Amino acid sequence: MSAPAPAASVPTPPPNPNRLGPRDLLSLGAHGMRTRPMRAMLSALGIAIGVAAMVAVLAIPASADQALQDKLAAMGTNLLRAEAGQTFSGNSAKLPDSAVPMVRRIAPVEGAVEVGKVSAKVYRNDRLEKSENAGVSVFAARPDLLPVLGGTVRTGTFLNPANQKFPAVVLGSEAATRLGIDRIDPARPPQVLIGSVWFSVVGILNPMPLAPEVERSVLIGWDTAKKVFGFDGHPSTVYLRAKEAQVGAVRSVLAATINPAAPNEVTVDRPSDALAAQQLTKNTYGALFLGLGGVALLVGGVGVANTMVISVLERRREIGLRRALGATRGQVRGQFLAESVLLSGLGGLAGVVLGVGATAGYALSQGWPAVLPPVALAGGVAVSAAVGAIAGAYPAMRAARLPPTQALA
């Protein structure tokens, strides 16, 4: 019995010489860029600048927002501030001296403290003219001010039962800068002149964004303010911490609790809202810069289109030779379109790197965390590639329409 005949093998179809794969198109596009590297680099530079601007404009506000959220999380958003407003006649009102005890009776309140405005001017020394004061305010304060505000002492110490009855003063961070005092020697503490009385500086505070008025002031003891400057004991501002879930409820009854007879003379606000509004104002400018980045990207796209048009004119013989050897219009069109997309894509990638570097550098200089939104990074490259495709569409079609005989003439 004879063996069965082997099955006939199916012949493999020959490769289609007229077909170009994606790798071939990229290779041809890269070849066009390599032949004129300086022109390609200058064309990609416009795209890179536009993408870098857009990435930075999106990432820097995101970093600022994250820094604000971290700051508010550390300091708390449950701080309320009540200040003396104005009477119906337009005169300055006063908070009752019983304001803090009354506020502490509100159940959700976790802590309350007061400061009082003192009518006195601060001088660095006694050789300055009376008109050349430091421009800072003087407040009478209690030793428990910092726990409520969430503040800390940068150097020295804060007011305490031992020093608040003596001519001792604590400087807010901005007040210390204006007075030119940045450190304290316990053996020989610096002195400032308040009114006509010398006070020894015992402490300097760290910045407190939720209480900017304290940053710009000098703080003296409550009893010292009464004895030396005739302070009447009426607080000008009351600070309080409430349970986070009850801040709105406490805020609604705070004015009537502090001054039941005239609640309209009490102004209540939430300092964290002011910080958030300030950040929103800054972000508004981000939209303007985002538009400017888009304009730069558009200009870069025009530069790429101009480069590709010139490239088509300079490479007419190459186009004619390829057409004569059998290249189709689609292949010629794909070659120049791939070159345009590759040129813009590389510019976009460089722009993303520049934008990331600019964001990281600026965030580091401001002490912020560097936040890089993924949409900005991926979108930068995608938008640049899309700009390249649009910019290269006309030059690619123009190259594809060139008749071989005309191109080789």
Coordinates of N, CA and C in Angstrom, one line a residue, residues 264-392:
N264 N -25.9 94.2 64.5 CA -25.5 94.8 63.3 C -24.1 95.5 63.4
E265 N -23.7 95.7 64.6 CA -22.4 96.4 64.8 C -21.2 95.4 64.9
V266 N -21.5 94.1 64.6 CA -20.5 93.1 64.6 C -20.3 92.5 63.2
T267 N -19.1 92.5 62.7 CA -18.8 91.9 61.4 C -18.2 90.5 61.6
V268 N -18.7 89.5 61.0 CA -18.2 88.1 61.2 C -17.8 87.6 59.8
D269 N -16.6 87.0 59.8 CA -16.1 86.4 58.5 C -15.3 85.1 58.8
R270 N -15.0 84.4 57.8 CA -14.3 83.2 57.9 C -13.0 83.4 57.1
P271 N -11.8 83.5 57.8 CA -10.6 83.8 57.1 C -10.2 82.9 55.9
S272 N -10.6 81.6 56.1 CA -10.2 80.6 55.0 C -11.0 80.9 53.8
D273 N -12.2 81.5 53.8 CA -12.9 81.9 52.6 C -12.2 83.0 51.9
A274 N -11.5 83.9 52.6 CA -10.8 85.0 52.0 C -9.6 84.4 51.2
L275 N -8.9 83.4 51.8 CA -7.8 82.8 51.1 C -8.2 82.1 49.9
A276 N -9.3 81.4 50.0 CA -9.8 80.7 48.8 C -10.2 81.6 47.7
A277 N -10.9 82.8 48.0 CA -11.2 83.8 47.1 C -10.0 84.4 46.4
Q278 N -9.0 84.6 47.2 CA -7.7 85.2 46.7 C -7.1 84.2 45.7
Q279 N -7.1 82.9 46.0 CA -6.6 81.9 45.0 C -7.4 81.9 43.8
L280 N -8.7 82.0 43.9 CA -9.6 82.0 42.7 C -9.3 83.2 41.8
T281 N -9.0 84.4 42.4 CA -8.6 85.5 41.6 C -7.3 85.3 40.8
K282 N -6.3 84.6 41.5 CA -5.1 84.3 40.8 C -5.3 83.3 39.7
N283 N -6.2 82.4 39.9 CA -6.5 81.4 38.8 C -7.2 82.0 37.6
T284 N -7.9 83.2 37.8 CA -8.5 83.8 36.7 C -7.5 84.3 35.7
Y285 N -6.4 84.8 36.2 CA -5.3 85.2 35.3 C -4.7 84.0 34.6
G286 N -4.8 82.8 35.1 CA -4.4 81.6 34.4 C -5.0 81.4 33.1
A287 N -6.3 81.7 33.0 CA -7.1 81.6 31.7 C -6.5 82.5 30.7
L288 N -6.1 83.7 31.1 CA -5.4 84.6 30.1 C -4.1 84.0 29.6
F289 N -3.3 83.5 30.5 CA -2.0 83.0 30.1 C -2.2 81.7 29.3
L290 N -3.3 81.0 29.6 CA -3.6 79.8 28.8 C -3.9 80.2 27.3
G291 N -4.6 81.3 27.2 CA -4.9 81.8 25.8 C -3.7 82.2 25.1
L292 N -2.8 82.9 25.9 CA -1.5 83.3 25.3 C -0.7 82.1 24.8
G293 N -0.7 81.0 25.6 CA 0.0 79.8 25.2 C -0.6 79.2 24.0
G294 N -2.0 79.3 23.8 CA -2.6 78.8 22.6 C -2.2 79.6 21.4
V295 N -2.0 80.9 21.6 CA -1.6 81.8 20.5 C -0.2 81.4 20.1
A296 N 0.7 81.1 21.1 CA 2.1 80.7 20.8 C 2.1 79.4 20.0
L297 N 1.1 78.5 20.4 CA 1.0 77.2 19.7 C 0.6 77.3 18.3
L298 N -0.4 78.3 18.1 CA -0.9 78.6 16.8 C 0.2 79.1 15.9
V299 N 1.0 80.0 16.4 CA 2.2 80.6 15.7 C 3.1 79.5 15.3
G300 N 3.4 78.6 16.3 CA 4.3 77.4 16.0 C 3.7 76.5 14.9
G301 N 2.4 76.3 14.9 CA 1.8 75.5 13.8 C 2.0 76.2 12.5
V302 N 1.8 77.5 12.4 CA 2.1 78.2 11.2 C 3.5 78.1 10.7
G303 N 4.4 78.1 11.7 CA 5.8 77.9 11.3 C 6.1 76.5 10.8
V304 N 5.4 75.5 11.3 CA 5.5 74.1 10.8 C 5.0 74.0 9.4
A305 N 3.8 74.6 9.2 CA 3.2 74.6 7.8 C 4.2 75.3 6.8
N306 N 4.7 76.4 7.2 CA 5.7 77.1 6.3 C 6.9 76.2 6.0
T307 N 7.4 75.6 7.0 CA 8.5 74.7 6.8 C 8.2 73.5 5.8
M308 N 7.0 73.0 6.0 CA 6.6 71.8 5.1 C 6.4 72.3 3.7
V309 N 5.8 73.5 3.5 CA 5.6 74.0 2.2 C 7.0 74.2 1.5
I310 N 7.9 74.8 2.2 CA 9.3 75.0 1.6 C 9.9 73.6 1.3
S311 N 9.7 72.7 2.2 CA 10.3 71.3 2.1 C 9.8 70.7 0.8
V312 N 8.5 70.8 0.5 CA 7.9 70.3 -0.7 C 8.5 70.9 -1.9
L313 N 8.7 72.2 -1.9 CA 9.3 72.9 -3.0 C 10.7 72.5 -3.3
E314 N 11.5 72.3 -2.2 CA 12.9 71.9 -2.3 C 13.1 70.5 -2.7
R315 N 12.1 69.6 -2.5 CA 12.2 68.2 -2.7 C 11.4 67.7 -3.9
R316 N 11.1 68.6 -4.8 CA 10.3 68.2 -6.0 C 10.9 67.1 -6.8
R317 N 12.3 67.1 -6.9 CA 12.9 66.0 -7.7 C 12.8 64.6 -6.9
E318 N 12.9 64.7 -5.6 CA 12.7 63.5 -4.8 C 11.3 62.9 -5.0
I319 N 10.3 63.9 -5.0 CA 8.9 63.4 -5.1 C 8.7 62.8 -6.5
G320 N 9.3 63.5 -7.5 CA 9.1 63.0 -8.9 C 9.7 61.6 -9.1
L321 N 10.9 61.5 -8.5 CA 11.6 60.2 -8.6 C 10.8 59.1 -7.9
R322 N 10.3 59.3 -6.8 CA 9.5 58.3 -6.1 C 8.2 58.0 -6.8
R323 N 7.6 59.0 -7.4 CA 6.4 58.7 -8.2 C 6.7 57.9 -9.4
A324 N 7.9 58.2 -10.1 CA 8.3 57.5 -11.3 C 8.6 56.0 -10.9
L325 N 9.1 55.8 -9.7 CA 9.4 54.4 -9.3 C 8.2 53.6 -8.8
G326 N 7.1 54.3 -8.8 CA 5.8 53.5 -8.4 C 5.1 54.0 -7.2
A327 N 5.6 55.0 -6.5 CA 5.0 55.4 -5.3 C 3.7 56.1 -5.6
T328 N 2.7 55.8 -4.8 CA 1.3 56.3 -5.1 C 1.2 57.7 -4.4
R329 N 0.1 58.4 -4.8 CA -0.1 59.7 -4.2 C -0.3 59.6 -2.7
G330 N -1.0 58.5 -2.3 CA -1.2 58.3 -0.9 C 0.0 58.2 -0.1
Q331 N 1.0 57.5 -0.7 CA 2.3 57.2 0.0 C 3.1 58.6 0.1
V332 N 3.1 59.4 -0.9 CA 3.7 60.6 -0.9 C 3.1 61.5 0.2
R333 N 1.7 61.5 0.1 CA 1.0 62.3 1.1 C 1.3 61.9 2.5
G334 N 1.3 60.6 2.7 CA 1.6 60.0 4.1 C 3.0 60.4 4.5
Q335 N 4.0 60.4 3.6 CA 5.3 60.7 4.0 C 5.4 62.1 4.6
F336 N 4.9 63.1 3.9 CA 5.0 64.5 4.3 C 4.1 64.7 5.5
L337 N 3.0 64.1 5.6 CA 2.1 64.2 6.8 C 2.8 63.6 8.0
A338 N 3.4 62.5 7.8 CA 4.2 61.9 9.0 C 5.3 62.8 9.4
E339 N 6.0 63.4 8.5 CA 7.1 64.3 8.8 C 6.6 65.5 9.6
S340 N 5.4 66.0 9.2 CA 4.9 67.2 9.9 C 4.4 66.8 11.3
V341 N 3.7 65.6 11.4 CA 3.3 65.2 12.8 C 4.5 64.9 13.7
L342 N 5.5 64.2 13.1 CA 6.6 63.9 13.9 C 7.4 65.2 14.4
L343 N 7.5 66.1 13.5 CA 8.1 67.4 13.8 C 7.4 68.1 15.0
S344 N 6.1 68.2 14.8 CA 5.3 68.8 15.9 C 5.2 68.0 17.2
G345 N 5.2 66.7 17.0 CA 5.1 65.8 18.2 C 6.4 66.0 19.0
L346 N 7.6 66.0 18.4 CA 8.8 66.1 19.1 C 8.9 67.5 19.7
G347 N 8.4 68.5 19.0 CA 8.3 69.9 19.7 C 7.4 69.9 20.9
G348 N 6.2 69.2 20.8 CA 5.3 69.1 21.9 C 6.0 68.3 23.1
L349 N 6.7 67.3 22.8 CA 7.4 66.5 23.9 C 8.4 67.4 24.6
A350 N 9.2 68.1 23.8 CA 10.1 69.1 24.4 C 9.4 70.1 25.2
G351 N 8.3 70.6 24.7 CA 7.5 71.6 25.4 C 7.0 71.1 26.8
V352 N 6.6 69.8 26.8 CA 6.1 69.2 28.0 C 7.3 69.2 29.0
V353 N 8.5 68.8 28.6 CA 9.6 68.7 29.5 C 9.9 70.1 30.0
L354 N 9.9 71.1 29.1 CA 10.1 72.5 29.6 C 9.1 73.0 30.5
G355 N 7.8 72.6 30.3 CA 6.7 73.0 31.2 C 6.8 72.4 32.5
V356 N 7.2 71.1 32.5 CA 7.4 70.4 33.8 C 8.6 71.0 34.6
G357 N 9.6 71.4 33.9 CA 10.8 72.0 34.6 C 10.4 73.4 35.1
A358 N 9.7 74.2 34.3 CA 9.2 75.5 34.8 C 8.3 75.4 36.0
T359 N 7.4 74.4 36.0 CA 6.5 74.2 37.1 C 7.2 73.8 38.3
A360 N 8.1 72.8 38.2 CA 8.8 72.3 39.4 C 9.7 73.4 39.9
G361 N 10.4 74.2 39.1 CA 11.2 75.3 39.6 C 10.4 76.3 40.3
Y362 N 9.3 76.8 39.7 CA 8.5 77.8 40.4 C 7.9 77.3 41.7
A363 N 7.3 76.1 41.6 CA 6.7 75.5 42.9 C 7.8 75.4 44.0
L364 N 9.0 75.0 43.6 CA 10.1 74.9 44.6 C 10.4 76.2 45.2
S365 N 10.4 77.3 44.4 CA 10.8 78.6 44.9 C 9.7 79.1 45.8
Q366 N 8.4 78.7 45.6 CA 7.3 79.1 46.5 C 7.1 78.2 47.6
G367 N 7.8 77.1 47.7 CA 7.5 76.1 48.8 C 6.3 75.3 48.6
W368 N 5.8 75.2 47.3 CA 4.6 74.4 47.0 C 5.0 73.0 46.6
P369 N 4.0 72.1 46.7 CA 4.2 70.8 46.0 C 4.0 70.9 44.5
A370 N 4.8 70.3 43.8 CA 4.7 70.3 42.3 C 3.6 69.4 41.9
V371 N 2.5 69.9 41.4 CA 1.4 69.1 40.9 C 1.4 69.1 39.4
L372 N 1.4 68.0 38.7 CA 1.4 67.9 37.2 C 0.2 67.2 36.8
P373 N -0.8 67.9 36.3 CA -2.1 67.2 35.9 C -1.8 66.3 34.7
P374 N -2.2 65.1 34.7 CA -2.0 64.2 33.6 C -2.5 64.7 32.3
V375 N -3.7 65.4 32.4 CA -4.3 65.9 31.2 C -3.4 67.0 30.5
A376 N -2.6 67.7 31.3 CA -1.7 68.7 30.7 C -0.6 68.0 30.0
L377 N 0.0 66.9 30.6 CA 1.1 66.3 30.0 C 0.7 65.5 28.7
A378 N -0.3 64.7 28.8 CA -0.7 64.0 27.7 C -1.3 64.9 26.6
G379 N -2.1 65.9 27.1 CA -2.7 66.8 26.2 C -1.7 67.6 25.4
G380 N -0.6 68.0 26.0 CA 0.4 68.8 25.3 C 1.0 68.1 24.1
V381 N 1.3 66.8 24.2 CA 1.8 66.0 23.1 C 0.7 65.8 22.1
A382 N -0.5 65.5 22.6 CA -1.6 65.2 21.6 C -2.0 66.5 20.8
V383 N -2.1 67.6 21.5 CA -2.4 68.8 20.8 C -1.3 69.2 19.8
S384 N -0.1 69.0 20.2 CA 1.0 69.4 19.2 C 0.9 68.5 18.0
A385 N 0.7 67.2 18.2 CA 0.6 66.3 17.1 C -0.6 66.6 16.2
A386 N -1.7 67.1 16.8 CA -2.9 67.5 16.0 C -2.6 68.8 15.2
V387 N -1.9 69.7 15.9 CA -1.4 70.9 15.1 C -0.6 70.5 14.0
G388 N 0.4 69.6 14.2 CA 1.2 69.1 13.1 C 0.4 68.5 11.9
A389 N -0.6 67.7 12.3 CA -1.4 67.1 11.2 C -2.2 68.2 10.4
I390 N -2.7 69.2 11.1 CA -3.4 70.2 10.4 C -2.5 71.1 9.6
A391 N -1.3 71.4 10.2 CA -0.3 72.2 9.5 C 0.3 71.5 8.3
G392 N 0.4 70.2 8.4 CA 1.0 69.5 7.3 C 0.1 69.0 6.2

